[in-house]
Amino acid sequence: MNTELLMLVLKYHAGQTRVGNREDGKTDPQIEHLFRVFVGLLQPCDHYPHSLRLVRQNAAPLMLDVALAHDILEDTDITEEELATVLNEFGLEAVKALTRNKDQSYFDYIEKQVLTNPLASLVKLADLEDNIKNAIPSLQTRYNKAKKIILDHWHNVVFPPPSEENISNENIKPEEKTEEKVTIIQPD
């Protein structure tokens, strides 16, 4: 786990609550939501398109970092520069794709930002699934529509298998083997 990122997330989201989402009217601590999205991505995801399951399989640690940071640029005053000190460029791009501009419609955000990034799409699905659980009916409708847009898009994406030239070992020279002397120190 990226402990430096975790420290930033805890620092910037400390005390934040989500208001207005829940049908029961209760506030929802932001930190709990972030960890529910994180844990949701650790659960079986057989209902996700194959393309997103491949992303999940090949980028699991980064996916979990993005899950923890998915709201940080949108909901706090952290800068991209500060976030970049604890998140690599791929993670930062995914978090930026998950950050909705205030003047942007929700579905414009989904189609023009989230769908452009497979890692962002994967995290957004887990985010939506968490949001749907207790949301007021109007938000449930919106979240379900967004989820369908993401699933439909990624069901139509097929990542090509690696080409033969990319996996060929012909041009790789074997490293010269050198014998290493190992010294074992035993306690007295």
Short mmCIF file of C-alpha atoms in Angstrom, two decimals:
data_model
loop_
_atom_site.label_atom_id
_atom_site.label_comp_id
_atom_site.label_asym_id
_atom_site.label_seq_id
_atom_site.Cartn_x
_atom_site.Cartn_y
_atom_site.Cartn_z
CA MET A 1 0.00 0.00 0.00
CA ASN A 2 1.16 3.51 -0.82
CA THR A 3 1.43 4.88 2.72
CA GLU A 4 2.46 8.36 1.56
CA LEU A 5 -0.74 8.59 -0.50
CA LEU A 6 -2.77 7.25 2.41
CA MET A 7 -1.37 9.99 4.67
CA LEU A 8 -2.39 12.66 2.13
CA VAL A 9 -5.86 11.19 1.73
CA LEU A 10 -6.35 11.11 5.51
CA LYS A 11 -5.00 14.65 5.86
CA TYR A 12 -7.15 16.21 3.14
CA HIS A 13 -10.37 14.26 3.69
CA ALA A 14 -10.29 14.40 7.52
CA GLY A 15 -13.69 15.38 8.85
CA GLN A 16 -15.35 15.61 5.43
CA THR A 17 -18.85 14.24 5.06
CA ARG A 18 -21.01 13.59 2.04
CA VAL A 19 -24.41 15.23 2.37
CA GLY A 20 -27.53 14.83 0.24
CA ASN A 21 -26.80 11.46 -1.34
CA ARG A 22 -28.54 9.17 1.09
CA GLU A 23 -32.21 8.27 1.09
CA ASP A 24 -32.20 8.17 4.91
CA GLY A 25 -30.79 11.73 5.07
CA LYS A 26 -27.75 10.75 7.11
CA THR A 27 -24.31 12.18 6.39
CA ASP A 28 -21.68 9.81 5.15
CA PRO A 29 -18.02 10.23 6.19
CA GLN A 30 -15.93 10.70 3.04
CA ILE A 31 -13.12 8.47 4.34
CA GLU A 32 -15.56 5.57 4.75
CA HIS A 33 -16.73 6.00 1.15
CA LEU A 34 -13.13 5.94 -0.15
CA PHE A 35 -12.39 2.73 1.73
CA ARG A 36 -15.64 1.11 0.57
CA VAL A 37 -14.61 1.83 -3.05
CA PHE A 38 -11.13 0.43 -2.27
CA VAL A 39 -12.61 -2.76 -0.74
CA GLY A 40 -15.17 -3.03 -3.55
CA LEU A 41 -12.35 -3.32 -6.05
CA LEU A 42 -10.93 -6.27 -4.09
CA GLN A 43 -14.19 -8.19 -4.50
CA PRO A 44 -14.97 -10.49 -7.47
CA CYS A 45 -15.89 -8.42 -10.51
CA ASP A 46 -17.21 -11.02 -12.94
CA HIS A 47 -19.92 -8.59 -14.05
CA TYR A 48 -17.27 -6.16 -15.35
CA PRO A 49 -16.29 -6.32 -19.02
CA HIS A 50 -13.27 -8.47 -19.88
CA SER A 51 -11.25 -5.39 -20.84
CA LEU A 52 -11.67 -3.86 -17.37
CA ARG A 53 -10.95 -7.18 -15.65
CA LEU A 54 -7.63 -7.20 -17.55
CA VAL A 55 -6.87 -3.70 -16.30
CA ARG A 56 -7.72 -4.79 -12.78
CA GLN A 57 -5.52 -7.86 -13.06
CA ASN A 58 -2.52 -5.95 -14.42
CA ALA A 59 -2.73 -2.73 -12.42
CA ALA A 60 -4.10 -3.80 -9.04
CA PRO A 61 -1.82 -1.74 -6.75
CA LEU A 62 -2.28 1.39 -8.85
CA MET A 63 -6.03 0.76 -9.09
CA LEU A 64 -6.23 0.72 -5.28
CA ASP A 65 -4.23 3.96 -5.04
CA VAL A 66 -6.62 5.61 -7.49
CA ALA A 67 -9.58 4.29 -5.50
CA LEU A 68 -8.30 6.03 -2.37
CA ALA A 69 -7.53 9.27 -4.23
CA HIS A 70 -10.49 9.34 -6.64
CA ASP A 71 -12.20 12.35 -5.00
CA ILE A 72 -9.17 14.24 -3.69
CA LEU A 73 -8.72 16.74 -6.54
CA GLU A 74 -12.45 17.42 -6.78
CA ASP A 75 -13.27 17.70 -3.08
CA THR A 76 -10.15 19.17 -1.44
CA ASP A 77 -7.66 21.94 -2.07
CA ILE A 78 -4.73 19.62 -2.81
CA THR A 79 -2.79 20.52 -5.94
CA GLU A 80 -1.94 18.17 -8.78
CA GLU A 81 1.71 18.85 -8.03
CA GLU A 82 1.38 17.68 -4.44
CA LEU A 83 -0.57 14.59 -5.50
CA ALA A 84 2.11 13.84 -8.11
CA THR A 85 4.68 13.48 -5.32
CA VAL A 86 2.93 10.31 -4.10
CA LEU A 87 1.22 8.98 -7.23
CA ASN A 88 2.83 8.01 -10.53
CA GLU A 89 1.82 9.62 -13.84
CA PHE A 90 -0.69 6.88 -14.72
CA GLY A 91 -2.42 7.14 -11.36
CA LEU A 92 -2.46 10.92 -11.56
CA GLU A 93 -4.02 10.81 -15.04
CA ALA A 94 -6.71 8.44 -13.76
CA VAL A 95 -7.50 10.71 -10.79
CA LYS A 96 -7.67 13.70 -13.14
CA ALA A 97 -10.07 11.77 -15.38
CA LEU A 98 -12.22 11.14 -12.29
CA THR A 99 -12.30 14.83 -11.38
CA ARG A 100 -15.42 16.56 -12.64
CA ASN A 101 -15.28 20.27 -13.41
CA LYS A 102 -18.02 22.30 -11.71
CA ASP A 103 -19.34 23.65 -15.05
CA GLN A 104 -19.50 20.23 -16.70
CA SER A 105 -22.64 18.12 -16.97
CA TYR A 106 -22.47 14.76 -15.24
CA PHE A 107 -22.86 12.65 -18.38
CA ASP A 108 -20.44 14.84 -20.34
CA TYR A 109 -17.92 14.11 -17.56
CA ILE A 110 -18.58 10.36 -17.82
CA GLU A 111 -18.32 10.23 -21.61
CA LYS A 112 -15.48 12.69 -22.23
CA GLN A 113 -13.26 12.03 -19.22
CA VAL A 114 -13.96 8.78 -17.42
CA LEU A 115 -14.32 6.66 -20.57
CA THR A 116 -10.97 7.89 -21.90
CA ASN A 117 -9.10 6.12 -19.12
CA PRO A 118 -9.59 2.40 -18.35
CA LEU A 119 -8.25 2.75 -14.81
CA ALA A 120 -10.60 5.68 -14.13
CA SER A 121 -13.50 3.70 -15.60
CA LEU A 122 -12.76 0.75 -13.34
CA VAL A 123 -12.62 2.92 -10.20
CA LYS A 124 -15.71 4.87 -11.27
CA LEU A 125 -17.69 1.63 -11.52
CA ALA A 126 -16.78 0.75 -7.93
CA ASP A 127 -17.58 4.34 -6.90
CA LEU A 128 -20.99 4.16 -8.57
CA GLU A 129 -21.74 0.78 -7.04
CA ASP A 130 -21.03 2.20 -3.60
CA ASN A 131 -23.06 5.34 -4.29
CA ILE A 132 -26.09 3.39 -5.57
CA LYS A 133 -26.51 1.41 -2.33
CA ASN A 134 -28.06 4.20 -0.23
CA ALA A 135 -28.70 6.97 -2.76
CA ILE A 136 -31.93 8.87 -3.11
CA PRO A 137 -34.00 7.59 -6.07
CA SER A 138 -33.07 10.42 -8.47
CA LEU A 139 -29.37 9.81 -7.85
CA GLN A 140 -29.81 6.04 -8.15
CA THR A 141 -31.27 6.60 -11.62
CA ARG A 142 -28.35 8.84 -12.61
CA TYR A 143 -25.74 6.48 -11.17
CA ASN A 144 -27.29 3.43 -12.86
CA LYS A 145 -27.32 5.25 -16.21
CA ALA A 146 -23.65 6.21 -15.77
CA LYS A 147 -22.78 2.63 -14.85
CA LYS A 148 -24.54 1.35 -17.97
CA ILE A 149 -22.65 3.85 -20.17
CA ILE A 150 -19.32 2.68 -18.74
CA LEU A 151 -20.14 -1.03 -18.96
CA ASP A 152 -21.48 -0.72 -22.52
CA HIS A 153 -18.42 1.20 -23.64
CA TRP A 154 -15.90 -1.25 -22.18
CA HIS A 155 -17.84 -4.32 -23.38
CA ASN A 156 -16.99 -3.10 -26.88
CA VAL A 157 -13.27 -2.64 -26.21
CA VAL A 158 -10.91 -5.49 -26.94
CA PHE A 159 -7.25 -5.13 -26.10
CA PRO A 160 -5.14 -6.81 -28.79
CA PRO A 161 -2.88 -9.63 -27.71
CA PRO A 162 0.82 -8.80 -27.66
CA SER A 163 2.32 -9.03 -31.13
CA GLU A 164 5.01 -11.59 -31.80
CA GLU A 165 7.62 -8.90 -32.35
CA ASN A 166 6.89 -7.43 -28.93
CA ILE A 167 7.44 -10.73 -27.14
CA SER A 168 10.30 -12.12 -29.19
CA ASN A 169 13.52 -12.77 -27.30
CA GLU A 170 15.72 -12.86 -30.39
CA ASN A 171 17.20 -9.40 -29.93
CA ILE A 172 17.82 -9.80 -26.23
CA LYS A 173 21.37 -10.72 -25.42
CA PRO A 174 21.79 -13.03 -22.49
CA GLU A 175 23.51 -11.35 -19.61
CA GLU A 176 26.93 -12.59 -18.85
CA LYS A 177 26.77 -14.73 -15.79
CA THR A 178 29.04 -13.79 -12.99
CA GLU A 179 29.54 -15.80 -9.91
CA GLU A 180 28.67 -14.01 -6.75
CA LYS A 181 30.40 -14.90 -3.57
CA VAL A 182 27.96 -15.21 -0.71
CA THR A 183 29.14 -14.81 2.82
CA ILE A 184 27.00 -16.26 5.55
CA ILE A 185 27.50 -14.80 8.97
CA GLN A 186 26.37 -16.98 11.80
CA PRO A 187 25.68 -15.63 15.27
CA ASP A 188 28.05 -16.61 18.05
#
